[in-house]
C-alpha cells in the first residue's frame, strides 16, 4: 500500500513473490497513500478522485490479508499532521485485525534528474546531482511511529550497498527520475 514510491516497487514484489512462492496485491495511487483519513485536499485536484476511489477499494481488500507492506514518499507525507494521524489510525485498525505491517523506509531521492546526469557523464561532464537529506529525518520519524506498535516492523533499506553510488549501481542507472527507481533498480532492490 502506498503512493508512487510504493508503485515503483511493483516489479520488486513480483520478483520477490516468484522467488518466495508468494503473491502480492499492489494498492497504490499517485501522491496518495490509500488509507482511510488520507487528506486528499492537499494533492492535485486531478489526483483526488482516483485517490478517493483507491482508498475505498483498499478498504474492501484489507481484511483479506495477514501481512501488509507500506511504502511511500514519507518526506512529503509526514509533513502533514492529518496524514500522520491517519497512519496511526490505520496501524490501530490493522492491529485490531491481527495483521502484521511492514513499513519500508523511503529510498534515496536526488536534487536533479539522474537520466540527465547519465547523459552528461557520457559526455565527460560531471553533474552536481546530490541525494536529498530530508529522507533520513522522515525515515527516523517513521521508525519512531512504528516502534509504538507491536505488530509493525520498520525496515530501512535506504543505506544498503545498492544505493552506495546511487543513482547508479555497477555502472548502470537504477533511477528513472529524481525520486523513483527504474526497472533495473526495482529488480536489484528485490535481489538486495
PDB file of C-alpha atoms in Angstrom:
ATOM      1  CA  UNK A   1       0.000   0.000   0.000  1.00  0.00           C
ATOM      2  CA  UNK A   2       1.288   3.450  -0.794  1.00  0.00           C
ATOM      3  CA  UNK A   3       1.850   6.244  -3.251  1.00  0.00           C
ATOM      4  CA  UNK A   4       4.083   6.176  -6.343  1.00  0.00           C
ATOM      5  CA  UNK A   5       7.009   5.286  -4.083  1.00  0.00           C
ATOM      6  CA  UNK A   6       5.203   2.010  -3.429  1.00  0.00           C
ATOM      7  CA  UNK A   7       4.218   1.648  -7.092  1.00  0.00           C
ATOM      8  CA  UNK A   8       7.901   1.852  -8.077  1.00  0.00           C
ATOM      9  CA  UNK A   9       8.314  -1.473  -6.245  1.00  0.00           C
ATOM     10  CA  UNK A  10       5.721  -3.380  -8.315  1.00  0.00           C
ATOM     11  CA  UNK A  11       8.439  -5.285 -10.171  1.00  0.00           C
ATOM     12  CA  UNK A  12      10.377  -5.777  -6.920  1.00  0.00           C
ATOM     13  CA  UNK A  13       7.418  -7.525  -5.318  1.00  0.00           C
ATOM     14  CA  UNK A  14       6.788  -9.527  -8.468  1.00  0.00           C
ATOM     15  CA  UNK A  15      10.363 -10.846  -8.275  1.00  0.00           C
ATOM     16  CA  UNK A  16      10.132 -11.447  -4.513  1.00  0.00           C
ATOM     17  CA  UNK A  17       6.859 -13.278  -4.947  1.00  0.00           C
ATOM     18  CA  UNK A  18       8.297 -15.528  -7.653  1.00  0.00           C
ATOM     19  CA  UNK A  19      11.368 -16.284  -5.533  1.00  0.00           C
ATOM     20  CA  UNK A  20       9.364 -16.996  -2.377  1.00  0.00           C
ATOM     21  CA  UNK A  21       6.228 -18.550  -3.854  1.00  0.00           C
ATOM     22  CA  UNK A  22       4.037 -15.726  -2.580  1.00  0.00           C
ATOM     23  CA  UNK A  23       1.714 -13.262  -4.213  1.00  0.00           C
ATOM     24  CA  UNK A  24       1.244  -9.583  -3.524  1.00  0.00           C
ATOM     25  CA  UNK A  25      -1.602  -7.231  -4.340  1.00  0.00           C
ATOM     26  CA  UNK A  26      -0.418  -3.695  -5.023  1.00  0.00           C
ATOM     27  CA  UNK A  27      -2.725  -0.909  -3.847  1.00  0.00           C
ATOM     28  CA  UNK A  28      -1.280   2.461  -4.816  1.00  0.00           C
ATOM     29  CA  UNK A  29      -2.338   5.882  -6.052  1.00  0.00           C
ATOM     30  CA  UNK A  30      -0.356   8.848  -7.321  1.00  0.00           C
ATOM     31  CA  UNK A  31       0.679  11.155  -4.448  1.00  0.00           C
ATOM     32  CA  UNK A  32      -1.792   9.288  -2.227  1.00  0.00           C
ATOM     33  CA  UNK A  33      -1.364   6.621   0.423  1.00  0.00           C
ATOM     34  CA  UNK A  34      -4.787   4.961   0.057  1.00  0.00           C
ATOM     35  CA  UNK A  35      -5.751   4.647   3.693  1.00  0.00           C
ATOM     36  CA  UNK A  36      -8.864   5.920   5.441  1.00  0.00           C
ATOM     37  CA  UNK A  37      -8.408   9.512   6.583  1.00  0.00           C
ATOM     38  CA  UNK A  38      -5.794  10.430   3.968  1.00  0.00           C
ATOM     39  CA  UNK A  39      -6.068  14.209   3.487  1.00  0.00           C
ATOM     40  CA  UNK A  40      -6.817  14.259  -0.243  1.00  0.00           C
ATOM     41  CA  UNK A  41      -7.291  18.019  -0.354  1.00  0.00           C
ATOM     42  CA  UNK A  42      -3.520  18.573  -0.289  1.00  0.00           C
ATOM     43  CA  UNK A  43      -2.828  16.658  -3.505  1.00  0.00           C
ATOM     44  CA  UNK A  44      -3.524  17.950  -7.005  1.00  0.00           C
ATOM     45  CA  UNK A  45      -7.177  18.233  -7.953  1.00  0.00           C
ATOM     46  CA  UNK A  46      -6.639  15.819 -10.852  1.00  0.00           C
ATOM     47  CA  UNK A  47      -5.427  13.078  -8.488  1.00  0.00           C
ATOM     48  CA  UNK A  48      -8.099  13.445  -5.795  1.00  0.00           C
ATOM     49  CA  UNK A  49     -10.858  11.392  -7.434  1.00  0.00           C
ATOM     50  CA  UNK A  50      -8.525   8.450  -8.122  1.00  0.00           C
ATOM     51  CA  UNK A  51      -7.144   8.706  -4.599  1.00  0.00           C
ATOM     52  CA  UNK A  52     -10.607   8.540  -3.039  1.00  0.00           C
ATOM     53  CA  UNK A  53     -11.551   5.587  -5.253  1.00  0.00           C
ATOM     54  CA  UNK A  54      -8.359   3.748  -4.295  1.00  0.00           C
ATOM     55  CA  UNK A  55      -8.959   4.431  -0.590  1.00  0.00           C
ATOM     56  CA  UNK A  56     -12.415   2.865  -0.903  1.00  0.00           C
ATOM     57  CA  UNK A  57     -11.053  -0.116  -2.849  1.00  0.00           C
ATOM     58  CA  UNK A  58      -8.202  -0.624  -0.379  1.00  0.00           C
ATOM     59  CA  UNK A  59     -10.708  -0.700   2.495  1.00  0.00           C
ATOM     60  CA  UNK A  60     -12.566  -3.558   0.780  1.00  0.00           C
ATOM     61  CA  UNK A  61      -9.359  -5.521   0.183  1.00  0.00           C
ATOM     62  CA  UNK A  62      -7.544  -5.082   3.503  1.00  0.00           C
ATOM     63  CA  UNK A  63      -9.464  -7.667   5.553  1.00  0.00           C
ATOM     64  CA  UNK A  64      -8.204 -10.415   3.191  1.00  0.00           C
ATOM     65  CA  UNK A  65      -4.564 -10.037   4.200  1.00  0.00           C
ATOM     66  CA  UNK A  66      -2.493 -11.174   7.145  1.00  0.00           C
ATOM     67  CA  UNK A  67       0.522  -9.108   6.068  1.00  0.00           C
ATOM     68  CA  UNK A  68       0.584  -5.539   4.814  1.00  0.00           C
ATOM     69  CA  UNK A  69       3.617  -3.744   3.370  1.00  0.00           C
ATOM     70  CA  UNK A  70       3.678   0.041   3.086  1.00  0.00           C
ATOM     71  CA  UNK A  71       5.996   2.318   1.146  1.00  0.00           C
ATOM     72  CA  UNK A  72       5.773   5.991   0.370  1.00  0.00           C
ATOM     73  CA  UNK A  73       7.369   9.334  -0.154  1.00  0.00           C
ATOM     74  CA  UNK A  74       7.469   9.775   3.591  1.00  0.00           C
ATOM     75  CA  UNK A  75       9.367  13.077   3.409  1.00  0.00           C
ATOM     76  CA  UNK A  76       6.241  14.514   1.756  1.00  0.00           C
ATOM     77  CA  UNK A  77       3.538  12.513   3.508  1.00  0.00           C
ATOM     78  CA  UNK A  78       4.798  13.136   7.044  1.00  0.00           C
ATOM     79  CA  UNK A  79       4.759  16.909   6.511  1.00  0.00           C
ATOM     80  CA  UNK A  80       1.010  16.574   7.100  1.00  0.00           C
ATOM     81  CA  UNK A  81      -0.200  16.142  10.678  1.00  0.00           C
ATOM     82  CA  UNK A  82      -3.501  14.855   9.265  1.00  0.00           C
ATOM     83  CA  UNK A  83      -1.655  12.130   7.354  1.00  0.00           C
ATOM     84  CA  UNK A  84       0.378  11.207  10.423  1.00  0.00           C
ATOM     85  CA  UNK A  85      -2.860  10.757  12.367  1.00  0.00           C
ATOM     86  CA  UNK A  86      -4.426   8.754   9.512  1.00  0.00           C
ATOM     87  CA  UNK A  87      -1.367   6.484   9.515  1.00  0.00           C
ATOM     88  CA  UNK A  88      -1.610   5.933  13.265  1.00  0.00           C
ATOM     89  CA  UNK A  89      -5.335   5.175  12.947  1.00  0.00           C
ATOM     90  CA  UNK A  90      -4.536   2.735  10.133  1.00  0.00           C
ATOM     91  CA  UNK A  91      -1.981   0.971  12.332  1.00  0.00           C
ATOM     92  CA  UNK A  92      -4.561   0.604  15.114  1.00  0.00           C
ATOM     93  CA  UNK A  93      -7.040  -0.753  12.565  1.00  0.00           C
ATOM     94  CA  UNK A  94      -4.545  -3.367  11.360  1.00  0.00           C
ATOM     95  CA  UNK A  95      -3.737  -4.356  14.948  1.00  0.00           C
ATOM     96  CA  UNK A  96      -7.445  -4.940  15.558  1.00  0.00           C
ATOM     97  CA  UNK A  97      -7.482  -7.261  12.515  1.00  0.00           C
ATOM     98  CA  UNK A  98      -4.340  -9.078  13.754  1.00  0.00           C
ATOM     99  CA  UNK A  99      -2.390  -8.088  10.652  1.00  0.00           C
ATOM    100  CA  UNK A 100       1.372  -7.636  10.576  1.00  0.00           C
ATOM    101  CA  UNK A 101       2.514  -4.392   8.942  1.00  0.00           C
ATOM    102  CA  UNK A 102       5.958  -3.811   7.456  1.00  0.00           C
ATOM    103  CA  UNK A 103       6.768  -0.204   6.671  1.00  0.00           C
ATOM    104  CA  UNK A 104       9.604   0.308   4.200  1.00  0.00           C
ATOM    105  CA  UNK A 105      11.807   3.357   4.579  1.00  0.00           C
ATOM    106  CA  UNK A 106      11.810   5.936   1.852  1.00  0.00           C
ATOM    107  CA  UNK A 107      14.567   5.288  -0.662  1.00  0.00           C
ATOM    108  CA  UNK A 108      17.116   7.947  -1.655  1.00  0.00           C
ATOM    109  CA  UNK A 109      15.951  10.835  -3.831  1.00  0.00           C
ATOM    110  CA  UNK A 110      18.013  13.402  -5.697  1.00  0.00           C
ATOM    111  CA  UNK A 111      18.124  17.130  -6.385  1.00  0.00           C
ATOM    112  CA  UNK A 112      18.079  16.626 -10.146  1.00  0.00           C
ATOM    113  CA  UNK A 113      17.358  14.233 -12.960  1.00  0.00           C
ATOM    114  CA  UNK A 114      19.552  11.092 -12.946  1.00  0.00           C
ATOM    115  CA  UNK A 115      18.886  10.423 -16.644  1.00  0.00           C
ATOM    116  CA  UNK A 116      20.332  13.844 -17.466  1.00  0.00           C
ATOM    117  CA  UNK A 117      23.283  13.164 -15.142  1.00  0.00           C
ATOM    118  CA  UNK A 118      23.942   9.901 -17.001  1.00  0.00           C
ATOM    119  CA  UNK A 119      23.919  11.713 -20.346  1.00  0.00           C
ATOM    120  CA  UNK A 120      26.286  14.373 -19.028  1.00  0.00           C
ATOM    121  CA  UNK A 121      28.607  11.688 -17.647  1.00  0.00           C
ATOM    122  CA  UNK A 122      28.796  10.078 -21.098  1.00  0.00           C
ATOM    123  CA  UNK A 123      29.920  13.459 -22.433  1.00  0.00           C
ATOM    124  CA  UNK A 124      32.574  13.680 -19.731  1.00  0.00           C
ATOM    125  CA  UNK A 125      30.694  16.368 -17.793  1.00  0.00           C
ATOM    126  CA  UNK A 126      30.310  15.951 -14.054  1.00  0.00           C
ATOM    127  CA  UNK A 127      26.849  16.829 -12.770  1.00  0.00           C
ATOM    128  CA  UNK A 128      26.018  18.260  -9.369  1.00  0.00           C
ATOM    129  CA  UNK A 129      23.497  15.523  -8.599  1.00  0.00           C
ATOM    130  CA  UNK A 130      23.214  15.063  -4.837  1.00  0.00           C
ATOM    131  CA  UNK A 131      20.955  12.945  -2.607  1.00  0.00           C
ATOM    132  CA  UNK A 132      18.324  14.879  -0.662  1.00  0.00           C
ATOM    133  CA  UNK A 133      18.989  14.916   3.083  1.00  0.00           C
ATOM    134  CA  UNK A 134      15.437  15.174   4.469  1.00  0.00           C
ATOM    135  CA  UNK A 135      14.885  11.476   3.776  1.00  0.00           C
ATOM    136  CA  UNK A 136      16.870  10.413   6.833  1.00  0.00           C
ATOM    137  CA  UNK A 137      14.747  12.677   9.042  1.00  0.00           C
ATOM    138  CA  UNK A 138      11.456  11.312   7.731  1.00  0.00           C
ATOM    139  CA  UNK A 139      12.704   7.718   7.962  1.00  0.00           C
ATOM    140  CA  UNK A 140      13.686   8.329  11.602  1.00  0.00           C
ATOM    141  CA  UNK A 141      10.244   9.778  12.343  1.00  0.00           C
ATOM    142  CA  UNK A 142       8.569   6.818  10.682  1.00  0.00           C
ATOM    143  CA  UNK A 143      10.726   4.365  12.654  1.00  0.00           C
ATOM    144  CA  UNK A 144       9.636   6.105  15.852  1.00  0.00           C
ATOM    145  CA  UNK A 145       5.958   5.835  14.880  1.00  0.00           C
ATOM    146  CA  UNK A 146       6.380   2.134  14.019  1.00  0.00           C
ATOM    147  CA  UNK A 147       8.035   1.406  17.383  1.00  0.00           C
ATOM    148  CA  UNK A 148       4.816   2.288  19.180  1.00  0.00           C
ATOM    149  CA  UNK A 149       3.014  -0.721  17.653  1.00  0.00           C
ATOM    150  CA  UNK A 150       3.944  -4.349  18.411  1.00  0.00           C
ATOM    151  CA  UNK A 151       2.587  -5.608  15.083  1.00  0.00           C
ATOM    152  CA  UNK A 152       4.583  -3.117  12.976  1.00  0.00           C
ATOM    153  CA  UNK A 153       8.109  -3.605  11.645  1.00  0.00           C
ATOM    154  CA  UNK A 154      10.114  -0.777  10.114  1.00  0.00           C
ATOM    155  CA  UNK A 155      12.690  -1.826   7.503  1.00  0.00           C
ATOM    156  CA  UNK A 156      15.273   0.676   6.336  1.00  0.00           C
ATOM    157  CA  UNK A 157      16.955  -0.486   3.137  1.00  0.00           C
ATOM    158  CA  UNK A 158      17.934   3.050   2.100  1.00  0.00           C
ATOM    159  CA  UNK A 159      21.562   2.530   3.123  1.00  0.00           C
ATOM    160  CA  UNK A 160      22.186  -0.889   1.550  1.00  0.00           C
ATOM    161  CA  UNK A 161      25.050  -1.384  -0.903  1.00  0.00           C
ATOM    162  CA  UNK A 162      22.688  -0.964  -3.860  1.00  0.00           C
ATOM    163  CA  UNK A 163      22.426   2.762  -3.037  1.00  0.00           C
ATOM    164  CA  UNK A 164      26.103   3.434  -2.260  1.00  0.00           C
ATOM    165  CA  UNK A 165      26.674   5.101  -5.645  1.00  0.00           C
ATOM    166  CA  UNK A 166      23.041   5.880  -6.450  1.00  0.00           C
ATOM    167  CA  UNK A 167      21.568   6.788  -8.853  1.00  0.00           C
ATOM    168  CA  UNK A 168      23.966   4.243 -10.393  1.00  0.00           C
ATOM    169  CA  UNK A 169      24.776   0.669  -9.408  1.00  0.00           C
ATOM    170  CA  UNK A 170      27.593  -1.263 -11.066  1.00  0.00           C
ATOM    171  CA  UNK A 171      27.745   1.392 -13.759  1.00  0.00           C
ATOM    172  CA  UNK A 172      24.046   1.170 -14.619  1.00  0.00           C
ATOM    173  CA  UNK A 173      21.393   3.781 -13.961  1.00  0.00           C
ATOM    174  CA  UNK A 174      18.849   2.469 -11.422  1.00  0.00           C
ATOM    175  CA  UNK A 175      16.569   5.530 -11.295  1.00  0.00           C
ATOM    176  CA  UNK A 176      14.064   6.760 -13.897  1.00  0.00           C
ATOM    177  CA  UNK A 177      13.789  10.232 -12.343  1.00  0.00           C
ATOM    178  CA  UNK A 178      14.902  12.071  -9.220  1.00  0.00           C
ATOM    179  CA  UNK A 179      12.508  10.098  -6.992  1.00  0.00           C
ATOM    180  CA  UNK A 180      11.758   6.673  -8.497  1.00  0.00           C
ATOM    181  CA  UNK A 181      13.641   3.505  -9.347  1.00  0.00           C
ATOM    182  CA  UNK A 182      13.564   2.258 -12.918  1.00  0.00           C
ATOM    183  CA  UNK A 183      13.015  -1.436 -13.770  1.00  0.00           C
ATOM    184  CA  UNK A 184      16.708  -2.246 -13.339  1.00  0.00           C
ATOM    185  CA  UNK A 185      16.647  -0.610  -9.914  1.00  0.00           C
ATOM    186  CA  UNK A 186      13.425  -2.357  -8.910  1.00  0.00           C
ATOM    187  CA  UNK A 187      14.835  -5.791  -9.806  1.00  0.00           C
ATOM    188  CA  UNK A 188      18.114  -5.094  -7.995  1.00  0.00           C
ATOM    189  CA  UNK A 189      16.208  -3.831  -4.967  1.00  0.00           C
ATOM    190  CA  UNK A 190      14.339  -7.138  -4.805  1.00  0.00           C
ATOM    191  CA  UNK A 191      17.604  -9.070  -5.162  1.00  0.00           C
ATOM    192  CA  UNK A 192      19.249  -6.998  -2.416  1.00  0.00           C
TER     193      UNK A 192
END
